[in-house]
Amino acid sequence: MSAKPRIATVSLAGCFGCHMAILDIDERILRLADLVEFDRSPINDYKTFTGRCAVGLVEGGCCNEENVHVLEDFRRHCDVLISLGDCAINGGVPAMRNHVPLRECLEEAYLKSPGVYNPGGVIPNDPEIPLLLHRVYPCHEVVKIDYYIPGCPPPADAIWSAIVALLEGRPVELAYAGLKYD
Ligand code: SF4
Protein backbone atom coordinates (compact mmCIF):
# COMPACT_ATOMS: atom_id res chain seq x y z
CA MET A 1 0.00 0.00 0.00
CA SER A 2 1.26 3.46 -0.89
CA ALA A 3 2.67 5.62 1.90
CA LYS A 4 2.09 8.79 -0.05
CA PRO A 5 -0.37 11.31 1.38
CA ARG A 6 -3.65 11.37 -0.44
CA ILE A 7 -5.41 14.38 -1.99
CA ALA A 8 -9.06 14.64 -2.96
CA THR A 9 -10.78 17.32 -5.01
CA VAL A 10 -14.37 18.01 -5.92
CA SER A 11 -16.48 20.48 -7.85
CA LEU A 12 -19.80 21.30 -6.17
CA ALA A 13 -21.69 24.34 -7.51
CA GLY A 14 -18.72 25.48 -9.59
CA CYS A 15 -17.69 25.72 -13.21
CA PHE A 16 -14.55 23.55 -13.07
CA GLY A 17 -12.45 26.67 -13.61
CA CYS A 18 -10.79 26.09 -10.24
CA HIS A 19 -9.87 22.58 -11.34
CA MET A 20 -8.39 24.08 -14.50
CA ALA A 21 -6.33 26.29 -12.19
CA ILE A 22 -5.03 23.17 -10.40
CA LEU A 23 -3.89 21.83 -13.76
CA ASP A 24 -2.33 25.24 -14.47
CA ILE A 25 0.56 24.31 -12.17
CA ASP A 26 1.90 22.99 -15.49
CA GLU A 27 4.90 20.65 -15.23
CA ARG A 28 4.69 20.72 -11.44
CA ILE A 29 1.74 18.32 -11.85
CA LEU A 30 4.41 15.63 -12.39
CA ARG A 31 6.06 16.54 -9.09
CA LEU A 32 2.67 16.54 -7.44
CA ALA A 33 2.05 13.05 -8.79
CA ASP A 34 5.33 12.00 -7.14
CA LEU A 35 4.35 13.57 -3.82
CA VAL A 36 0.73 12.41 -3.50
CA GLU A 37 -1.86 9.91 -4.56
CA PHE A 38 -5.06 11.37 -5.92
CA ASP A 39 -8.09 9.92 -4.18
CA ARG A 40 -11.65 10.94 -5.01
CA SER A 41 -11.35 13.58 -7.74
CA PRO A 42 -12.56 14.51 -11.21
CA ILE A 43 -8.87 14.42 -12.15
CA ASN A 44 -8.82 10.60 -11.95
CA ASP A 45 -12.61 10.18 -12.06
CA TYR A 46 -12.73 8.32 -8.71
CA LYS A 47 -16.31 8.76 -7.51
CA THR A 48 -15.80 7.59 -3.91
CA PHE A 49 -13.07 7.78 -1.29
CA THR A 50 -10.66 4.88 -1.04
CA GLY A 51 -8.91 6.05 2.13
CA ARG A 52 -8.13 8.88 4.50
CA CYS A 53 -6.87 12.04 2.76
CA ALA A 54 -4.37 14.62 3.97
CA VAL A 55 -5.91 17.43 1.91
CA GLY A 56 -9.28 18.04 0.30
CA LEU A 57 -9.77 20.86 -2.20
CA VAL A 58 -13.37 21.97 -2.66
CA GLU A 59 -14.51 24.05 -5.65
CA GLY A 60 -17.99 25.57 -5.55
CA GLY A 61 -20.53 26.11 -2.84
CA CYS A 62 -23.65 24.09 -2.00
CA CYS A 63 -26.71 24.67 -4.17
CA ASN A 64 -28.43 21.31 -3.67
CA GLU A 65 -28.74 18.47 -1.19
CA GLU A 66 -26.20 16.32 -3.01
CA ASN A 67 -23.59 19.09 -2.67
CA VAL A 68 -24.18 19.07 1.10
CA HIS A 69 -23.77 15.29 1.38
CA VAL A 70 -20.58 15.35 -0.73
CA LEU A 71 -19.11 18.22 1.28
CA GLU A 72 -19.86 16.44 4.57
CA ASP A 73 -18.20 13.32 3.13
CA PHE A 74 -15.11 15.38 2.29
CA ARG A 75 -15.01 16.76 5.83
CA ARG A 76 -15.18 13.22 7.24
CA HIS A 77 -12.38 11.92 5.01
CA CYS A 78 -9.93 14.86 4.87
CA ASP A 79 -7.57 16.08 7.58
CA VAL A 80 -7.41 19.56 6.02
CA LEU A 81 -10.21 21.00 3.94
CA ILE A 82 -9.62 23.97 1.64
CA SER A 83 -12.26 26.20 0.08
CA LEU A 84 -10.80 26.76 -3.38
CA GLY A 85 -12.04 29.84 -5.19
CA ASP A 86 -14.76 32.40 -4.77
CA CYS A 87 -17.70 30.04 -5.32
CA ALA A 88 -16.58 27.83 -2.42
CA ILE A 89 -15.75 30.86 -0.27
CA ASN A 90 -18.80 33.04 -0.82
CA GLY A 91 -21.09 31.20 -3.23
CA GLY A 92 -19.85 33.08 -6.29
CA VAL A 93 -21.98 33.43 -9.38
CA PRO A 94 -24.48 30.67 -8.39
CA ALA A 95 -25.27 32.65 -5.23
CA MET A 96 -26.67 35.49 -7.34
CA ARG A 97 -29.95 33.59 -7.10
CA ASN A 98 -29.95 34.08 -3.32
CA HIS A 99 -31.73 37.41 -3.83
CA VAL A 100 -34.64 35.78 -5.65
CA PRO A 101 -37.13 33.28 -4.19
CA LEU A 102 -36.39 29.74 -5.42
CA ARG A 103 -39.84 29.38 -6.97
CA GLU A 104 -39.25 32.50 -9.10
CA CYS A 105 -35.85 31.16 -10.22
CA LEU A 106 -37.39 27.87 -11.35
CA GLU A 107 -40.26 29.59 -13.14
CA GLU A 108 -37.85 31.89 -14.95
CA ALA A 109 -35.63 28.97 -16.02
CA TYR A 110 -38.32 26.49 -17.04
CA LEU A 111 -41.46 28.48 -17.84
CA LYS A 112 -40.94 32.14 -18.61
CA SER A 113 -37.55 32.70 -20.23
CA PRO A 114 -37.46 33.67 -23.92
CA GLY A 115 -37.04 30.52 -26.00
CA VAL A 116 -38.41 28.14 -23.39
CA TYR A 117 -40.72 25.51 -24.90
CA ASN A 118 -42.55 23.77 -22.08
CA PRO A 119 -46.19 23.25 -23.12
CA GLY A 120 -46.87 21.03 -20.10
CA GLY A 121 -45.70 23.77 -17.77
CA VAL A 122 -43.83 21.21 -15.68
CA ILE A 123 -40.83 22.20 -13.59
CA PRO A 124 -38.47 19.16 -13.49
CA ASN A 125 -39.16 17.17 -10.34
CA ASP A 126 -37.75 13.70 -10.99
CA PRO A 127 -36.66 12.11 -7.68
CA GLU A 128 -33.25 11.43 -9.29
CA ILE A 129 -32.59 15.18 -9.48
CA PRO A 130 -30.98 16.51 -6.29
CA LEU A 131 -33.28 18.91 -4.48
CA LEU A 132 -32.24 22.54 -4.77
CA LEU A 133 -31.58 24.36 -1.51
CA HIS A 134 -33.52 27.57 -0.92
CA ARG A 135 -30.23 29.42 -1.35
CA VAL A 136 -26.60 28.73 -2.22
CA TYR A 137 -24.35 28.23 0.80
CA PRO A 138 -20.60 28.86 0.95
CA CYS A 139 -18.78 25.78 2.20
CA HIS A 140 -17.86 27.17 5.62
CA GLU A 141 -21.58 27.56 6.45
CA VAL A 142 -21.98 23.79 6.01
CA VAL A 143 -18.77 22.28 7.44
CA LYS A 144 -15.58 23.52 9.10
CA ILE A 145 -13.12 24.82 6.53
CA ASP A 146 -9.43 25.05 7.41
CA TYR A 147 -8.06 27.29 4.65
CA TYR A 148 -9.35 29.61 1.95
CA ILE A 149 -7.68 30.31 -1.38
CA PRO A 150 -9.54 33.20 -3.06
CA GLY A 151 -9.81 34.03 -6.73
CA CYS A 152 -11.98 33.21 -9.72
CA PRO A 153 -10.08 31.05 -10.21
CA PRO A 154 -7.22 31.23 -7.71
CA PRO A 155 -3.73 31.53 -9.23
CA ALA A 156 -2.06 28.18 -9.80
CA ASP A 157 0.98 29.35 -7.83
CA ALA A 158 -1.18 29.97 -4.76
CA ILE A 159 -2.70 26.48 -5.05
CA TRP A 160 0.74 24.94 -5.45
CA SER A 161 2.17 26.86 -2.47
CA ALA A 162 -0.71 25.79 -0.25
CA ILE A 163 -0.49 22.12 -1.19
CA VAL A 164 3.29 21.96 -0.75
CA ALA A 165 3.15 23.75 2.61
CA LEU A 166 0.55 21.32 3.92
CA LEU A 167 2.44 18.29 2.65
CA GLU A 168 5.59 19.59 4.36
CA GLY A 169 3.71 20.21 7.60
CA ARG A 170 4.02 23.99 7.38
CA PRO A 171 1.20 26.50 7.89
CA VAL A 172 -0.27 27.90 4.69
CA GLU A 173 1.04 31.45 4.24
CA LEU A 174 0.10 32.86 0.86
CA ALA A 175 1.86 36.02 -0.29
CA TYR A 176 -0.60 38.88 -0.67
CA ALA A 177 0.75 39.68 -4.13
CA GLY A 178 -0.13 36.16 -5.22
CA LEU A 179 -3.78 36.36 -4.20
CA LYS A 180 -6.66 37.50 -6.38
CA TYR A 181 -10.07 38.67 -5.32
CA ASP A 182 -11.84 38.70 -8.67
S1 SF4 B 1 -14.47 30.54 -8.41
FE1 SF4 B 1 -14.61 31.09 -10.59
S2 SF4 B 1 -13.38 29.54 -11.63
FE2 SF4 B 1 -13.84 28.72 -9.56
S3 SF4 B 1 -15.72 27.52 -9.81
FE3 SF4 B 1 -16.34 29.60 -9.25
S4 SF4 B 1 -16.74 30.66 -11.22
FE4 SF4 B 1 -15.54 28.80 -11.65
PDB file of C-alpha atoms and ligand atoms in Angstrom:
ATOM      1  CA  MET A   1       0.000   0.000   0.000  1.00  0.00           C
ATOM      2  CA  SER A   2       1.262   3.464  -0.892  1.00  0.00           C
ATOM      3  CA  ALA A   3       2.673   5.617   1.903  1.00  0.00           C
ATOM      4  CA  LYS A   4       2.086   8.793  -0.048  1.00  0.00           C
ATOM      5  CA  PRO A   5      -0.369  11.308   1.382  1.00  0.00           C
ATOM      6  CA  ARG A   6      -3.654  11.373  -0.442  1.00  0.00           C
ATOM      7  CA  ILE A   7      -5.405  14.380  -1.991  1.00  0.00           C
ATOM      8  CA  ALA A   8      -9.059  14.636  -2.961  1.00  0.00           C
ATOM      9  CA  THR A   9     -10.781  17.322  -5.010  1.00  0.00           C
ATOM     10  CA  VAL A  10     -14.374  18.009  -5.923  1.00  0.00           C
ATOM     11  CA  SER A  11     -16.476  20.482  -7.850  1.00  0.00           C
ATOM     12  CA  LEU A  12     -19.802  21.296  -6.173  1.00  0.00           C
ATOM     13  CA  ALA A  13     -21.693  24.343  -7.506  1.00  0.00           C
ATOM     14  CA  GLY A  14     -18.722  25.479  -9.586  1.00  0.00           C
ATOM     15  CA  CYS A  15     -17.695  25.719 -13.214  1.00  0.00           C
ATOM     16  CA  PHE A  16     -14.549  23.551 -13.069  1.00  0.00           C
ATOM     17  CA  GLY A  17     -12.447  26.673 -13.610  1.00  0.00           C
ATOM     18  CA  CYS A  18     -10.790  26.094 -10.244  1.00  0.00           C
ATOM     19  CA  HIS A  19      -9.872  22.576 -11.342  1.00  0.00           C
ATOM     20  CA  MET A  20      -8.391  24.076 -14.504  1.00  0.00           C
ATOM     21  CA  ALA A  21      -6.326  26.291 -12.193  1.00  0.00           C
ATOM     22  CA  ILE A  22      -5.035  23.166 -10.403  1.00  0.00           C
ATOM     23  CA  LEU A  23      -3.891  21.832 -13.763  1.00  0.00           C
ATOM     24  CA  ASP A  24      -2.333  25.243 -14.475  1.00  0.00           C
ATOM     25  CA  ILE A  25       0.561  24.306 -12.174  1.00  0.00           C
ATOM     26  CA  ASP A  26       1.901  22.986 -15.490  1.00  0.00           C
ATOM     27  CA  GLU A  27       4.900  20.651 -15.234  1.00  0.00           C
ATOM     28  CA  ARG A  28       4.688  20.715 -11.438  1.00  0.00           C
ATOM     29  CA  ILE A  29       1.742  18.316 -11.851  1.00  0.00           C
ATOM     30  CA  LEU A  30       4.409  15.635 -12.395  1.00  0.00           C
ATOM     31  CA  ARG A  31       6.060  16.541  -9.094  1.00  0.00           C
ATOM     32  CA  LEU A  32       2.667  16.535  -7.441  1.00  0.00           C
ATOM     33  CA  ALA A  33       2.045  13.051  -8.795  1.00  0.00           C
ATOM     34  CA  ASP A  34       5.327  11.998  -7.137  1.00  0.00           C
ATOM     35  CA  LEU A  35       4.351  13.566  -3.824  1.00  0.00           C
ATOM     36  CA  VAL A  36       0.733  12.414  -3.502  1.00  0.00           C
ATOM     37  CA  GLU A  37      -1.855   9.914  -4.555  1.00  0.00           C
ATOM     38  CA  PHE A  38      -5.061  11.367  -5.918  1.00  0.00           C
ATOM     39  CA  ASP A  39      -8.092   9.924  -4.182  1.00  0.00           C
ATOM     40  CA  ARG A  40     -11.649  10.942  -5.009  1.00  0.00           C
ATOM     41  CA  SER A  41     -11.352  13.580  -7.737  1.00  0.00           C
ATOM     42  CA  PRO A  42     -12.562  14.514 -11.215  1.00  0.00           C
ATOM     43  CA  ILE A  43      -8.867  14.421 -12.146  1.00  0.00           C
ATOM     44  CA  ASN A  44      -8.818  10.604 -11.954  1.00  0.00           C
ATOM     45  CA  ASP A  45     -12.613  10.180 -12.059  1.00  0.00           C
ATOM     46  CA  TYR A  46     -12.728   8.317  -8.714  1.00  0.00           C
ATOM     47  CA  LYS A  47     -16.307   8.761  -7.513  1.00  0.00           C
ATOM     48  CA  THR A  48     -15.801   7.586  -3.915  1.00  0.00           C
ATOM     49  CA  PHE A  49     -13.071   7.779  -1.293  1.00  0.00           C
ATOM     50  CA  THR A  50     -10.659   4.878  -1.042  1.00  0.00           C
ATOM     51  CA  GLY A  51      -8.915   6.047   2.133  1.00  0.00           C
ATOM     52  CA  ARG A  52      -8.128   8.880   4.501  1.00  0.00           C
ATOM     53  CA  CYS A  53      -6.867  12.041   2.764  1.00  0.00           C
ATOM     54  CA  ALA A  54      -4.374  14.620   3.966  1.00  0.00           C
ATOM     55  CA  VAL A  55      -5.905  17.427   1.909  1.00  0.00           C
ATOM     56  CA  GLY A  56      -9.283  18.043   0.301  1.00  0.00           C
ATOM     57  CA  LEU A  57      -9.775  20.862  -2.201  1.00  0.00           C
ATOM     58  CA  VAL A  58     -13.375  21.967  -2.661  1.00  0.00           C
ATOM     59  CA  GLU A  59     -14.508  24.050  -5.647  1.00  0.00           C
ATOM     60  CA  GLY A  60     -17.987  25.571  -5.552  1.00  0.00           C
ATOM     61  CA  GLY A  61     -20.532  26.108  -2.835  1.00  0.00           C
ATOM     62  CA  CYS A  62     -23.651  24.088  -1.995  1.00  0.00           C
ATOM     63  CA  CYS A  63     -26.708  24.674  -4.171  1.00  0.00           C
ATOM     64  CA  ASN A  64     -28.430  21.309  -3.672  1.00  0.00           C
ATOM     65  CA  GLU A  65     -28.740  18.472  -1.186  1.00  0.00           C
ATOM     66  CA  GLU A  66     -26.198  16.324  -3.009  1.00  0.00           C
ATOM     67  CA  ASN A  67     -23.586  19.085  -2.667  1.00  0.00           C
ATOM     68  CA  VAL A  68     -24.181  19.073   1.104  1.00  0.00           C
ATOM     69  CA  HIS A  69     -23.765  15.290   1.380  1.00  0.00           C
ATOM     70  CA  VAL A  70     -20.584  15.349  -0.729  1.00  0.00           C
ATOM     71  CA  LEU A  71     -19.111  18.217   1.280  1.00  0.00           C
ATOM     72  CA  GLU A  72     -19.855  16.444   4.566  1.00  0.00           C
ATOM     73  CA  ASP A  73     -18.205  13.323   3.127  1.00  0.00           C
ATOM     74  CA  PHE A  74     -15.113  15.379   2.286  1.00  0.00           C
ATOM     75  CA  ARG A  75     -15.011  16.758   5.825  1.00  0.00           C
ATOM     76  CA  ARG A  76     -15.179  13.223   7.235  1.00  0.00           C
ATOM     77  CA  HIS A  77     -12.376  11.920   5.010  1.00  0.00           C
ATOM     78  CA  CYS A  78      -9.928  14.865   4.868  1.00  0.00           C
ATOM     79  CA  ASP A  79      -7.565  16.081   7.577  1.00  0.00           C
ATOM     80  CA  VAL A  80      -7.415  19.555   6.020  1.00  0.00           C
ATOM     81  CA  LEU A  81     -10.210  21.003   3.939  1.00  0.00           C
ATOM     82  CA  ILE A  82      -9.624  23.974   1.637  1.00  0.00           C
ATOM     83  CA  SER A  83     -12.257  26.195   0.077  1.00  0.00           C
ATOM     84  CA  LEU A  84     -10.799  26.760  -3.379  1.00  0.00           C
ATOM     85  CA  GLY A  85     -12.036  29.843  -5.191  1.00  0.00           C
ATOM     86  CA  ASP A  86     -14.761  32.405  -4.767  1.00  0.00           C
ATOM     87  CA  CYS A  87     -17.699  30.036  -5.322  1.00  0.00           C
ATOM     88  CA  ALA A  88     -16.578  27.830  -2.423  1.00  0.00           C
ATOM     89  CA  ILE A  89     -15.746  30.858  -0.266  1.00  0.00           C
ATOM     90  CA  ASN A  90     -18.804  33.041  -0.817  1.00  0.00           C
ATOM     91  CA  GLY A  91     -21.093  31.197  -3.233  1.00  0.00           C
ATOM     92  CA  GLY A  92     -19.849  33.080  -6.291  1.00  0.00           C
ATOM     93  CA  VAL A  93     -21.981  33.432  -9.385  1.00  0.00           C
ATOM     94  CA  PRO A  94     -24.478  30.668  -8.389  1.00  0.00           C
ATOM     95  CA  ALA A  95     -25.265  32.651  -5.227  1.00  0.00           C
ATOM     96  CA  MET A  96     -26.669  35.493  -7.336  1.00  0.00           C
ATOM     97  CA  ARG A  97     -29.948  33.585  -7.100  1.00  0.00           C
ATOM     98  CA  ASN A  98     -29.954  34.080  -3.318  1.00  0.00           C
ATOM     99  CA  HIS A  99     -31.734  37.409  -3.830  1.00  0.00           C
ATOM    100  CA  VAL A 100     -34.644  35.781  -5.648  1.00  0.00           C
ATOM    101  CA  PRO A 101     -37.126  33.278  -4.186  1.00  0.00           C
ATOM    102  CA  LEU A 102     -36.390  29.743  -5.421  1.00  0.00           C
ATOM    103  CA  ARG A 103     -39.838  29.385  -6.969  1.00  0.00           C
ATOM    104  CA  GLU A 104     -39.249  32.496  -9.101  1.00  0.00           C
ATOM    105  CA  CYS A 105     -35.852  31.161 -10.223  1.00  0.00           C
ATOM    106  CA  LEU A 106     -37.395  27.871 -11.351  1.00  0.00           C
ATOM    107  CA  GLU A 107     -40.255  29.594 -13.144  1.00  0.00           C
ATOM    108  CA  GLU A 108     -37.847  31.887 -14.949  1.00  0.00           C
ATOM    109  CA  ALA A 109     -35.633  28.975 -16.019  1.00  0.00           C
ATOM    110  CA  TYR A 110     -38.318  26.491 -17.035  1.00  0.00           C
ATOM    111  CA  LEU A 111     -41.459  28.477 -17.838  1.00  0.00           C
ATOM    112  CA  LYS A 112     -40.942  32.144 -18.612  1.00  0.00           C
ATOM    113  CA  SER A 113     -37.550  32.704 -20.227  1.00  0.00           C
ATOM    114  CA  PRO A 114     -37.462  33.668 -23.917  1.00  0.00           C
ATOM    115  CA  GLY A 115     -37.041  30.522 -25.996  1.00  0.00           C
ATOM    116  CA  VAL A 116     -38.409  28.141 -23.389  1.00  0.00           C
ATOM    117  CA  TYR A 117     -40.723  25.505 -24.897  1.00  0.00           C
ATOM    118  CA  ASN A 118     -42.550  23.767 -22.085  1.00  0.00           C
ATOM    119  CA  PRO A 119     -46.190  23.251 -23.123  1.00  0.00           C
ATOM    120  CA  GLY A 120     -46.868  21.033 -20.096  1.00  0.00           C
ATOM    121  CA  GLY A 121     -45.698  23.767 -17.768  1.00  0.00           C
ATOM    122  CA  VAL A 122     -43.827  21.205 -15.677  1.00  0.00           C
ATOM    123  CA  ILE A 123     -40.827  22.200 -13.589  1.00  0.00           C
ATOM    124  CA  PRO A 124     -38.474  19.161 -13.493  1.00  0.00           C
ATOM    125  CA  ASN A 125     -39.157  17.165 -10.343  1.00  0.00           C
ATOM    126  CA  ASP A 126     -37.751  13.698 -10.988  1.00  0.00           C
ATOM    127  CA  PRO A 127     -36.660  12.105  -7.676  1.00  0.00           C
ATOM    128  CA  GLU A 128     -33.254  11.425  -9.286  1.00  0.00           C
ATOM    129  CA  ILE A 129     -32.594  15.176  -9.482  1.00  0.00           C
ATOM    130  CA  PRO A 130     -30.976  16.508  -6.289  1.00  0.00           C
ATOM    131  CA  LEU A 131     -33.278  18.905  -4.482  1.00  0.00           C
ATOM    132  CA  LEU A 132     -32.242  22.538  -4.771  1.00  0.00           C
ATOM    133  CA  LEU A 133     -31.584  24.355  -1.513  1.00  0.00           C
ATOM    134  CA  HIS A 134     -33.516  27.566  -0.923  1.00  0.00           C
ATOM    135  CA  ARG A 135     -30.231  29.424  -1.351  1.00  0.00           C
ATOM    136  CA  VAL A 136     -26.598  28.731  -2.216  1.00  0.00           C
ATOM    137  CA  TYR A 137     -24.348  28.231   0.802  1.00  0.00           C
ATOM    138  CA  PRO A 138     -20.604  28.862   0.953  1.00  0.00           C
ATOM    139  CA  CYS A 139     -18.778  25.780   2.202  1.00  0.00           C
ATOM    140  CA  HIS A 140     -17.861  27.174   5.620  1.00  0.00           C
ATOM    141  CA  GLU A 141     -21.577  27.562   6.450  1.00  0.00           C
ATOM    142  CA  VAL A 142     -21.980  23.789   6.011  1.00  0.00           C
ATOM    143  CA  VAL A 143     -18.769  22.277   7.439  1.00  0.00           C
ATOM    144  CA  LYS A 144     -15.584  23.516   9.102  1.00  0.00           C
ATOM    145  CA  ILE A 145     -13.119  24.821   6.528  1.00  0.00           C
ATOM    146  CA  ASP A 146      -9.434  25.053   7.411  1.00  0.00           C
ATOM    147  CA  TYR A 147      -8.064  27.288   4.654  1.00  0.00           C
ATOM    148  CA  TYR A 148      -9.350  29.608   1.952  1.00  0.00           C
ATOM    149  CA  ILE A 149      -7.679  30.307  -1.383  1.00  0.00           C
ATOM    150  CA  PRO A 150      -9.542  33.203  -3.061  1.00  0.00           C
ATOM    151  CA  GLY A 151      -9.809  34.026  -6.726  1.00  0.00           C
ATOM    152  CA  CYS A 152     -11.975  33.212  -9.719  1.00  0.00           C
ATOM    153  CA  PRO A 153     -10.081  31.052 -10.214  1.00  0.00           C
ATOM    154  CA  PRO A 154      -7.219  31.230  -7.712  1.00  0.00           C
ATOM    155  CA  PRO A 155      -3.733  31.530  -9.227  1.00  0.00           C
ATOM    156  CA  ALA A 156      -2.055  28.178  -9.801  1.00  0.00           C
ATOM    157  CA  ASP A 157       0.985  29.354  -7.832  1.00  0.00           C
ATOM    158  CA  ALA A 158      -1.183  29.971  -4.763  1.00  0.00           C
ATOM    159  CA  ILE A 159      -2.701  26.485  -5.048  1.00  0.00           C
ATOM    160  CA  TRP A 160       0.740  24.938  -5.454  1.00  0.00           C
ATOM    161  CA  SER A 161       2.175  26.863  -2.469  1.00  0.00           C
ATOM    162  CA  ALA A 162      -0.707  25.791  -0.250  1.00  0.00           C
ATOM    163  CA  ILE A 163      -0.489  22.122  -1.192  1.00  0.00           C
ATOM    164  CA  VAL A 164       3.295  21.961  -0.750  1.00  0.00           C
ATOM    165  CA  ALA A 165       3.151  23.754   2.610  1.00  0.00           C
ATOM    166  CA  LEU A 166       0.546  21.320   3.915  1.00  0.00           C
ATOM    167  CA  LEU A 167       2.445  18.289   2.646  1.00  0.00           C
ATOM    168  CA  GLU A 168       5.589  19.593   4.356  1.00  0.00           C
ATOM    169  CA  GLY A 169       3.710  20.212   7.597  1.00  0.00           C
ATOM    170  CA  ARG A 170       4.018  23.994   7.384  1.00  0.00           C
ATOM    171  CA  PRO A 171       1.196  26.497   7.891  1.00  0.00           C
ATOM    172  CA  VAL A 172      -0.265  27.900   4.688  1.00  0.00           C
ATOM    173  CA  GLU A 173       1.039  31.450   4.235  1.00  0.00           C
ATOM    174  CA  LEU A 174       0.097  32.857   0.862  1.00  0.00           C
ATOM    175  CA  ALA A 175       1.862  36.015  -0.290  1.00  0.00           C
ATOM    176  CA  TYR A 176      -0.603  38.882  -0.667  1.00  0.00           C
ATOM    177  CA  ALA A 177       0.749  39.684  -4.128  1.00  0.00           C
ATOM    178  CA  GLY A 178      -0.127  36.163  -5.219  1.00  0.00           C
ATOM    179  CA  LEU A 179      -3.778  36.361  -4.200  1.00  0.00           C
ATOM    180  CA  LYS A 180      -6.660  37.501  -6.378  1.00  0.00           C
ATOM    181  CA  TYR A 181     -10.069  38.675  -5.316  1.00  0.00           C
ATOM    182  CA  ASP A 182     -11.837  38.698  -8.670  1.00  0.00           C
TER     183      ASP A 182
HETATM  184  S1  SF4 B   1     -14.472  30.535  -8.414  1.00  0.00           S
HETATM  185 FE1  SF4 B   1     -14.612  31.086 -10.587  1.00  0.00          FE
HETATM  186  S2  SF4 B   1     -13.376  29.543 -11.627  1.00  0.00           S
HETATM  187 FE2  SF4 B   1     -13.839  28.724  -9.564  1.00  0.00          FE
HETATM  188  S3  SF4 B   1     -15.719  27.515  -9.809  1.00  0.00           S
HETATM  189 FE3  SF4 B   1     -16.336  29.602  -9.251  1.00  0.00          FE
HETATM  190  S4  SF4 B   1     -16.738  30.657 -11.221  1.00  0.00           S
HETATM  191 FE4  SF4 B   1     -15.538  28.800 -11.648  1.00  0.00          FE
END
